[in-house]
């Protein structure tokens, strides 16, 4: 394609760092600095810098594969697509439309996520669609919805962080998970603000903090309630703000008052003086923020936990004011946009509700179908995976590798193997793709155009920089071809801009309104923040008089009809599986800087494998001594769901009652063999961050 540099964005995390790509004469692509993008100002982590390695035919899929005599063999596109259409049709005829499942991903562009949701409802007529974002930020989304009436991860740009007086960062290791964003927190401290980190481990992020609280995993709810108790007891409630901008304080206050500091210290292990110091640092400056990530959210009470942290912000008048507020650090490349346009079980585009008659009517009109033909809400991600092979007989999977990343993964793997038919679209032969009946090789970030919405709610344009190899097609082309084969000839365009134009209309008037955003604007501006509501004209021309977008939400009013935020009265409860004599230790899980998610992409990059070659069990020297384990010794970690083995990594920077495993690998070190699929009752988020295990040394 072009020989000059194309400005675009990283394929991986929700920061969506800007970068320039230039095709080299040898067919590879060079990454260079793109300093004009304000989120990363040219800085990239190792994953972003090495992302072009996954474009190489050495590691990627180069042809469709179909299962024949038990093995996957190369096939033509027509053969492969016909097989998928046949597999899905047969299931539909024999078992009904809801026996076809669809599983998507928060890494898919807005155009793909939108089309996948439409494909499920219009072509397959199934309610059984959900996606991996359920495992990611769904608890924060649910908590944000309840309190503010709207879910956008951050209600302000990252650039606001250095101007705040104090930030409490709860269960985020952004020094490893979003390295270029650390700059905002360094600047916060340079400006005299304080950084408080809440994490059971002394992470690279915690090392930067003025104060590090080290709670027992799964106790953030008690911690936040204890802080709110102290806010009340010390007379630090912003009474006027509470009166004018909120509803529900009395009940929330009463619930918090039952959480005495000494009681909270017993539950969390955080000493009372640290609780008091946190309250002082948070309340004294004019502005303050609470930011949560997966630590407190990936719990079977993640939604209530988020509510408790939001209550703390509301009681102190720290939401909907400059440089103040609650935010969630969304994780995947399109974790924000991916949760807005209909690949979620209960959702229609524009963050509309599938069970809302007006929403159904609006979207059905855009899609040219009868509103009554749209199925109702389906199951959440884990429940969907758990139903494979029973009610759900066939699955179309795009943008996830659940055999590695789902909780209780050995069981999920069994469920997947018991399907009548599995089709996977991927760029590489992931562990899940390896189980499929048909695998389709698709184009990647650098080879296609599309939009993503980063963790700030900033809609961005990823531009095509190179021509895809022969024999590779885009996800949009796949859905177009399948729709056609399944009898829907119109409505599945392959041009991303055409899809985006339809998405604009479908989202118009909804909470996540993109109708004022065009590709032309995105190419000229450094992204546009939603909501961006402008009446959509039939012709996508004429960008004048468009809405400027909304970088900062809630400054005048919250999104509930009365403009007020809602307190949610919550009380502490334990983790779903408390340690006992048989399983006395807590396991928590998470990430390392050099690997991404299930590792499907980053485990194919030599430089990243050299930096992070495999799984490990992080444990405290006291626990290691008790086990008689030395650094590097293989340890077996056993839970009620299975057993995983990985070398010991001994560090004083973890609580002695807790072990940590990263979840990026398959095989005997797979952390998710152990994790507990206990679900949050509201968000249906599994408890990735706490389960009971036994740790043993292994002979040899
Ligand atoms: N390198 C890298 N970067 C990534 C990703 C990746 O896979 N690799 N994935 C992206 C995605 S999708 C996401 S969602 C984000 C996730 O980003 P983060 O949320 O920062 O990542 P995690 O490592 O899952 O969890 C963060 C921290 O939570 C702590 N923690 C564990 N249990 C608890 C608890 O009970 N309470 C509290 N307060 N903390 C706890 C862990 O010790 C860990 O340090 O990262 C994104 N960026
Ligand atoms: N124990 C434990 N487990 C966890 C977590 C944890 O903290 N602890 N975190 C959870 C979280 S937050 C998340 S987000 C999930 C993520 O876990 P997964 O859903 O498994 O995410 P990825 O590994 O990013 O999988 C994406 C897959 O899609 C492919 N892909 C990439 N781009 C495209 C595309 O454009 N089209 C198609 N068709 N395919 C593409 C990639 O090659 C890869 O195989 O893991 C969850 N699992
Ligand atoms: S921080 Fe995230 S978006 Fe930025 S380069 Fe690294 S993986 Fe890519
Ligand atoms: Mo995530």
Short mmCIF file of N, CA, C and O and ligand atoms in Angstrom, two decimals, residues 103-105 107-109 112 132-133 135-137 294 298 331-332 397-402 404-407 425-428 430 442-445 448 475 589-591 596-601 661 663 671-672 675 688-689, ligand 2:
data_model
loop_
_atom_site.label_atom_id
_atom_site.label_comp_id
_atom_site.label_asym_id
_atom_site.label_seq_id
_atom_site.Cartn_x
_atom_site.Cartn_y
_atom_site.Cartn_z
N UNK A 103 -19.56 -16.09 20.39
CA UNK A 103 -18.71 -15.54 21.45
C UNK A 103 -17.75 -14.55 20.83
O UNK A 103 -17.04 -14.87 19.88
N UNK A 104 -17.77 -13.32 21.32
CA UNK A 104 -16.95 -12.25 20.74
C UNK A 104 -15.85 -11.80 21.67
O UNK A 104 -15.53 -12.46 22.66
N UNK A 105 -15.26 -10.65 21.34
CA UNK A 105 -14.12 -10.17 22.11
C UNK A 105 -14.03 -8.66 22.17
O UNK A 105 -14.43 -7.96 21.24
N UNK A 107 -11.42 -7.07 21.93
CA UNK A 107 -10.35 -6.58 21.07
C UNK A 107 -10.86 -6.26 19.67
O UNK A 107 -10.16 -5.64 18.87
N UNK A 108 -12.08 -6.71 19.37
CA UNK A 108 -12.65 -6.46 18.03
C UNK A 108 -12.97 -4.98 17.88
O UNK A 108 -13.40 -4.33 18.83
N UNK A 109 -12.81 -4.46 16.67
CA UNK A 109 -13.16 -3.06 16.43
C UNK A 109 -14.66 -2.85 16.65
O UNK A 109 -15.44 -3.81 16.68
N UNK A 112 -16.65 -4.51 13.91
CA UNK A 112 -16.78 -5.96 14.02
C UNK A 112 -17.74 -6.35 15.14
O UNK A 112 -18.58 -7.25 14.98
N UNK A 132 -15.88 -11.82 25.83
CA UNK A 132 -14.91 -11.89 26.92
C UNK A 132 -14.87 -10.64 27.80
O UNK A 132 -14.28 -10.66 28.87
N UNK A 133 -15.48 -9.55 27.37
CA UNK A 133 -15.54 -8.36 28.22
C UNK A 133 -16.28 -8.63 29.52
O UNK A 133 -16.09 -7.95 30.52
N UNK A 135 -15.60 -10.95 31.36
CA UNK A 135 -14.55 -11.35 32.29
C UNK A 135 -13.67 -10.16 32.67
O UNK A 135 -12.70 -10.30 33.40
N UNK A 136 -13.97 -9.00 32.12
CA UNK A 136 -13.04 -7.90 32.20
C UNK A 136 -13.58 -6.77 33.08
O UNK A 136 -13.27 -6.69 34.25
N UNK A 137 -14.42 -5.92 32.53
CA UNK A 137 -14.85 -4.72 33.28
C UNK A 137 -16.34 -4.70 33.59
O UNK A 137 -16.89 -3.67 33.91
N UNK A 294 -8.88 -4.55 37.57
CA UNK A 294 -9.43 -5.88 37.74
C UNK A 294 -9.33 -6.41 39.17
O UNK A 294 -10.11 -7.27 39.55
N UNK A 298 -12.85 -8.20 39.58
CA UNK A 298 -13.00 -9.62 39.21
C UNK A 298 -13.24 -10.44 40.47
O UNK A 298 -12.45 -11.30 40.85
N UNK A 331 -9.69 -2.62 30.03
CA UNK A 331 -8.48 -3.34 29.68
C UNK A 331 -8.16 -3.59 28.23
O UNK A 331 -7.05 -3.32 27.76
N UNK A 332 -9.13 -4.11 27.46
CA UNK A 332 -8.78 -4.55 26.10
C UNK A 332 -8.78 -3.38 25.12
O UNK A 332 -9.39 -2.35 25.35
N UNK A 397 -16.86 -18.35 17.14
CA UNK A 397 -16.03 -17.63 18.10
C UNK A 397 -15.08 -16.69 17.37
O UNK A 397 -14.43 -17.08 16.41
N UNK A 398 -15.03 -15.46 17.84
CA UNK A 398 -14.26 -14.43 17.16
C UNK A 398 -13.60 -13.54 18.21
O UNK A 398 -14.29 -12.83 18.94
N UNK A 399 -12.28 -13.61 18.36
CA UNK A 399 -11.60 -12.64 19.22
C UNK A 399 -11.46 -13.03 20.67
O UNK A 399 -11.40 -12.16 21.54
N UNK A 400 -11.35 -14.32 20.96
CA UNK A 400 -11.12 -14.75 22.34
C UNK A 400 -10.50 -16.14 22.31
O UNK A 400 -10.63 -16.87 21.33
N UNK A 401 -9.84 -16.49 23.41
CA UNK A 401 -9.17 -17.79 23.52
C UNK A 401 -9.53 -18.40 24.88
O UNK A 401 -8.69 -18.56 25.75
N UNK A 402 -10.81 -18.75 25.06
CA UNK A 402 -11.31 -19.12 26.39
C UNK A 402 -10.68 -20.36 27.00
O UNK A 402 -10.71 -20.52 28.22
N UNK A 404 -7.77 -20.84 27.49
CA UNK A 404 -6.74 -20.32 28.40
C UNK A 404 -7.33 -19.33 29.39
O UNK A 404 -6.95 -19.30 30.57
N UNK A 405 -8.27 -18.50 28.94
CA UNK A 405 -8.64 -17.33 29.73
C UNK A 405 -9.92 -17.46 30.55
O UNK A 405 -10.21 -16.61 31.38
N UNK A 406 -10.72 -18.48 30.32
CA UNK A 406 -11.98 -18.61 31.07
C UNK A 406 -11.70 -19.24 32.43
O UNK A 406 -10.77 -20.03 32.59
N UNK A 407 -12.54 -18.95 33.42
CA UNK A 407 -12.37 -19.60 34.72
C UNK A 407 -12.71 -21.08 34.61
O UNK A 407 -13.49 -21.48 33.74
N UNK A 425 -12.63 -17.73 14.12
CA UNK A 425 -11.88 -16.78 13.30
C UNK A 425 -10.75 -16.26 14.15
O UNK A 425 -10.98 -15.76 15.26
N UNK A 426 -9.54 -16.34 13.68
CA UNK A 426 -8.41 -15.82 14.47
C UNK A 426 -7.27 -15.47 13.52
O UNK A 426 -7.31 -15.80 12.33
N UNK A 427 -6.27 -14.80 14.09
CA UNK A 427 -5.09 -14.49 13.29
C UNK A 427 -4.02 -15.57 13.48
O UNK A 427 -3.15 -15.74 12.64
N UNK A 428 -4.12 -16.29 14.60
CA UNK A 428 -3.16 -17.36 14.88
C UNK A 428 -3.94 -18.63 15.25
O UNK A 428 -5.14 -18.55 15.54
N UNK A 430 -4.81 -20.34 17.89
CA UNK A 430 -4.86 -20.30 19.36
C UNK A 430 -5.22 -21.70 19.87
O UNK A 430 -5.65 -22.56 19.10
N UNK A 442 -7.87 -14.44 9.66
CA UNK A 442 -8.38 -13.09 9.40
C UNK A 442 -7.29 -12.03 9.46
O UNK A 442 -6.22 -12.25 10.02
N UNK A 443 -7.62 -10.89 8.86
CA UNK A 443 -6.68 -9.75 8.83
C UNK A 443 -6.54 -9.16 10.23
O UNK A 443 -7.39 -9.32 11.09
N UNK A 444 -5.44 -8.43 10.42
CA UNK A 444 -5.13 -7.83 11.71
C UNK A 444 -5.07 -6.31 11.61
O UNK A 444 -4.98 -5.75 10.52
N UNK A 445 -4.98 -5.69 12.78
CA UNK A 445 -4.91 -4.23 12.95
C UNK A 445 -4.22 -3.49 11.82
O UNK A 445 -4.82 -2.59 11.21
N UNK A 448 -6.03 -3.52 8.21
CA UNK A 448 -7.44 -3.17 8.02
C UNK A 448 -7.74 -1.86 8.74
O UNK A 448 -7.01 -1.44 9.63
N UNK A 475 -12.72 -10.12 9.23
CA UNK A 475 -13.90 -10.62 9.95
C UNK A 475 -15.18 -10.13 9.29
O UNK A 475 -16.18 -10.85 9.26
N UNK A 589 -4.78 -13.94 40.65
CA UNK A 589 -4.19 -14.06 39.32
C UNK A 589 -4.13 -12.70 38.63
O UNK A 589 -4.80 -11.77 39.05
N UNK A 590 -3.33 -12.61 37.60
CA UNK A 590 -3.23 -11.35 36.87
C UNK A 590 -2.21 -11.44 35.76
O UNK A 590 -2.07 -12.49 35.13
N UNK A 591 -1.46 -10.34 35.56
CA UNK A 591 -0.68 -10.18 34.34
C UNK A 591 0.77 -9.85 34.58
O UNK A 591 1.12 -9.34 35.63
N UNK A 596 0.38 -10.76 26.79
CA UNK A 596 -0.96 -10.18 26.68
C UNK A 596 -2.01 -11.28 26.77
O UNK A 596 -2.03 -12.20 25.93
N UNK A 597 -2.86 -11.18 27.78
CA UNK A 597 -4.05 -12.04 27.89
C UNK A 597 -3.72 -13.52 27.78
O UNK A 597 -2.81 -14.00 28.42
N UNK A 598 -4.47 -14.24 26.93
CA UNK A 598 -4.24 -15.68 26.78
C UNK A 598 -2.90 -15.96 26.12
O UNK A 598 -2.53 -17.12 25.95
N UNK A 599 -2.17 -14.94 25.75
CA UNK A 599 -0.85 -15.12 25.16
C UNK A 599 -0.87 -15.54 23.71
O UNK A 599 0.19 -15.73 23.11
N UNK A 600 -2.07 -15.69 23.13
CA UNK A 600 -2.15 -16.20 21.75
C UNK A 600 -1.26 -15.39 20.81
O UNK A 600 -0.58 -15.95 19.95
N UNK A 601 -1.24 -14.08 21.00
CA UNK A 601 -0.41 -13.25 20.13
C UNK A 601 1.01 -13.11 20.68
O UNK A 601 1.98 -13.36 19.98
N UNK A 661 -0.53 -16.06 40.45
CA UNK A 661 -0.10 -16.65 39.17
C UNK A 661 -0.59 -15.80 38.02
O UNK A 661 -1.76 -15.41 38.00
N UNK A 663 -1.91 -15.48 34.13
CA UNK A 663 -2.80 -16.45 33.46
C UNK A 663 -2.52 -16.61 31.97
O UNK A 663 -3.35 -17.13 31.23
N UNK A 671 -3.15 -21.06 34.91
CA UNK A 671 -3.73 -20.57 36.17
C UNK A 671 -5.23 -20.84 36.22
O UNK A 671 -5.79 -21.13 37.28
N UNK A 672 -5.89 -20.75 35.06
CA UNK A 672 -7.34 -20.88 35.07
C UNK A 672 -7.83 -22.31 35.26
O UNK A 672 -9.04 -22.54 35.40
N UNK A 675 -9.08 -21.50 38.86
CA UNK A 675 -9.94 -20.39 39.29
C UNK A 675 -11.40 -20.81 39.43
O UNK A 675 -11.87 -21.77 38.82
N UNK A 688 -12.09 -14.30 39.41
CA UNK A 688 -10.70 -14.59 39.02
C UNK A 688 -9.70 -14.21 40.10
O UNK A 688 -8.57 -14.66 40.09
N UNK A 689 -10.08 -13.30 40.99
CA UNK A 689 -9.07 -12.72 41.87
C UNK A 689 -8.99 -13.37 43.25
O UNK A 689 -8.19 -12.91 44.06
N1 LIG B 2 -7.18 -16.03 35.84
C1 LIG B 2 -7.50 -14.96 35.13
N2 LIG B 2 -8.16 -15.10 33.96
C2 LIG B 2 -8.52 -14.01 33.27
C3 LIG B 2 -8.20 -12.71 33.73
C4 LIG B 2 -7.49 -12.58 34.95
O1 LIG B 2 -7.16 -11.48 35.42
N3 LIG B 2 -7.18 -13.73 35.62
N4 LIG B 2 -8.60 -11.62 33.00
C5 LIG B 2 -9.75 -11.75 32.12
C6 LIG B 2 -9.80 -10.60 31.20
S1 LIG B 2 -9.84 -9.05 31.93
C7 LIG B 2 -9.86 -10.72 29.88
S2 LIG B 2 -10.09 -9.32 28.92
C8 LIG B 2 -9.80 -12.06 29.24
C9 LIG B 2 -9.07 -12.06 27.92
O2 LIG B 2 -8.81 -13.32 27.45
P1 LIG B 2 -9.14 -13.72 25.92
O3 LIG B 2 -10.56 -13.49 25.65
O4 LIG B 2 -8.67 -15.10 25.68
O5 LIG B 2 -8.28 -12.63 25.15
P2 LIG B 2 -7.09 -12.71 24.11
O6 LIG B 2 -5.98 -13.57 24.55
O7 LIG B 2 -6.81 -11.29 23.80
O8 LIG B 2 -7.78 -13.44 22.90
C10 LIG B 2 -8.05 -12.81 21.72
C11 LIG B 2 -7.97 -13.84 20.60
O9 LIG B 2 -8.47 -13.22 19.41
C12 LIG B 2 -7.46 -13.15 18.42
N5 LIG B 2 -7.65 -11.87 17.72
C13 LIG B 2 -7.00 -10.71 17.89
N6 LIG B 2 -7.51 -9.76 17.07
C14 LIG B 2 -8.51 -10.34 16.38
C15 LIG B 2 -9.44 -9.89 15.39
O10 LIG B 2 -9.45 -8.73 14.99
N7 LIG B 2 -10.33 -10.79 14.92
C16 LIG B 2 -10.35 -12.08 15.34
N8 LIG B 2 -11.25 -12.89 14.81
N9 LIG B 2 -9.49 -12.54 16.26
C17 LIG B 2 -8.60 -11.68 16.78
C18 LIG B 2 -6.16 -13.31 19.14
O11 LIG B 2 -5.19 -13.87 18.30
C19 LIG B 2 -6.56 -14.25 20.31
O12 LIG B 2 -6.50 -15.59 19.94
O13 LIG B 2 -9.15 -12.96 30.14
C20 LIG B 2 -9.81 -13.08 31.36
N10 LIG B 2 -9.20 -14.17 32.10
#
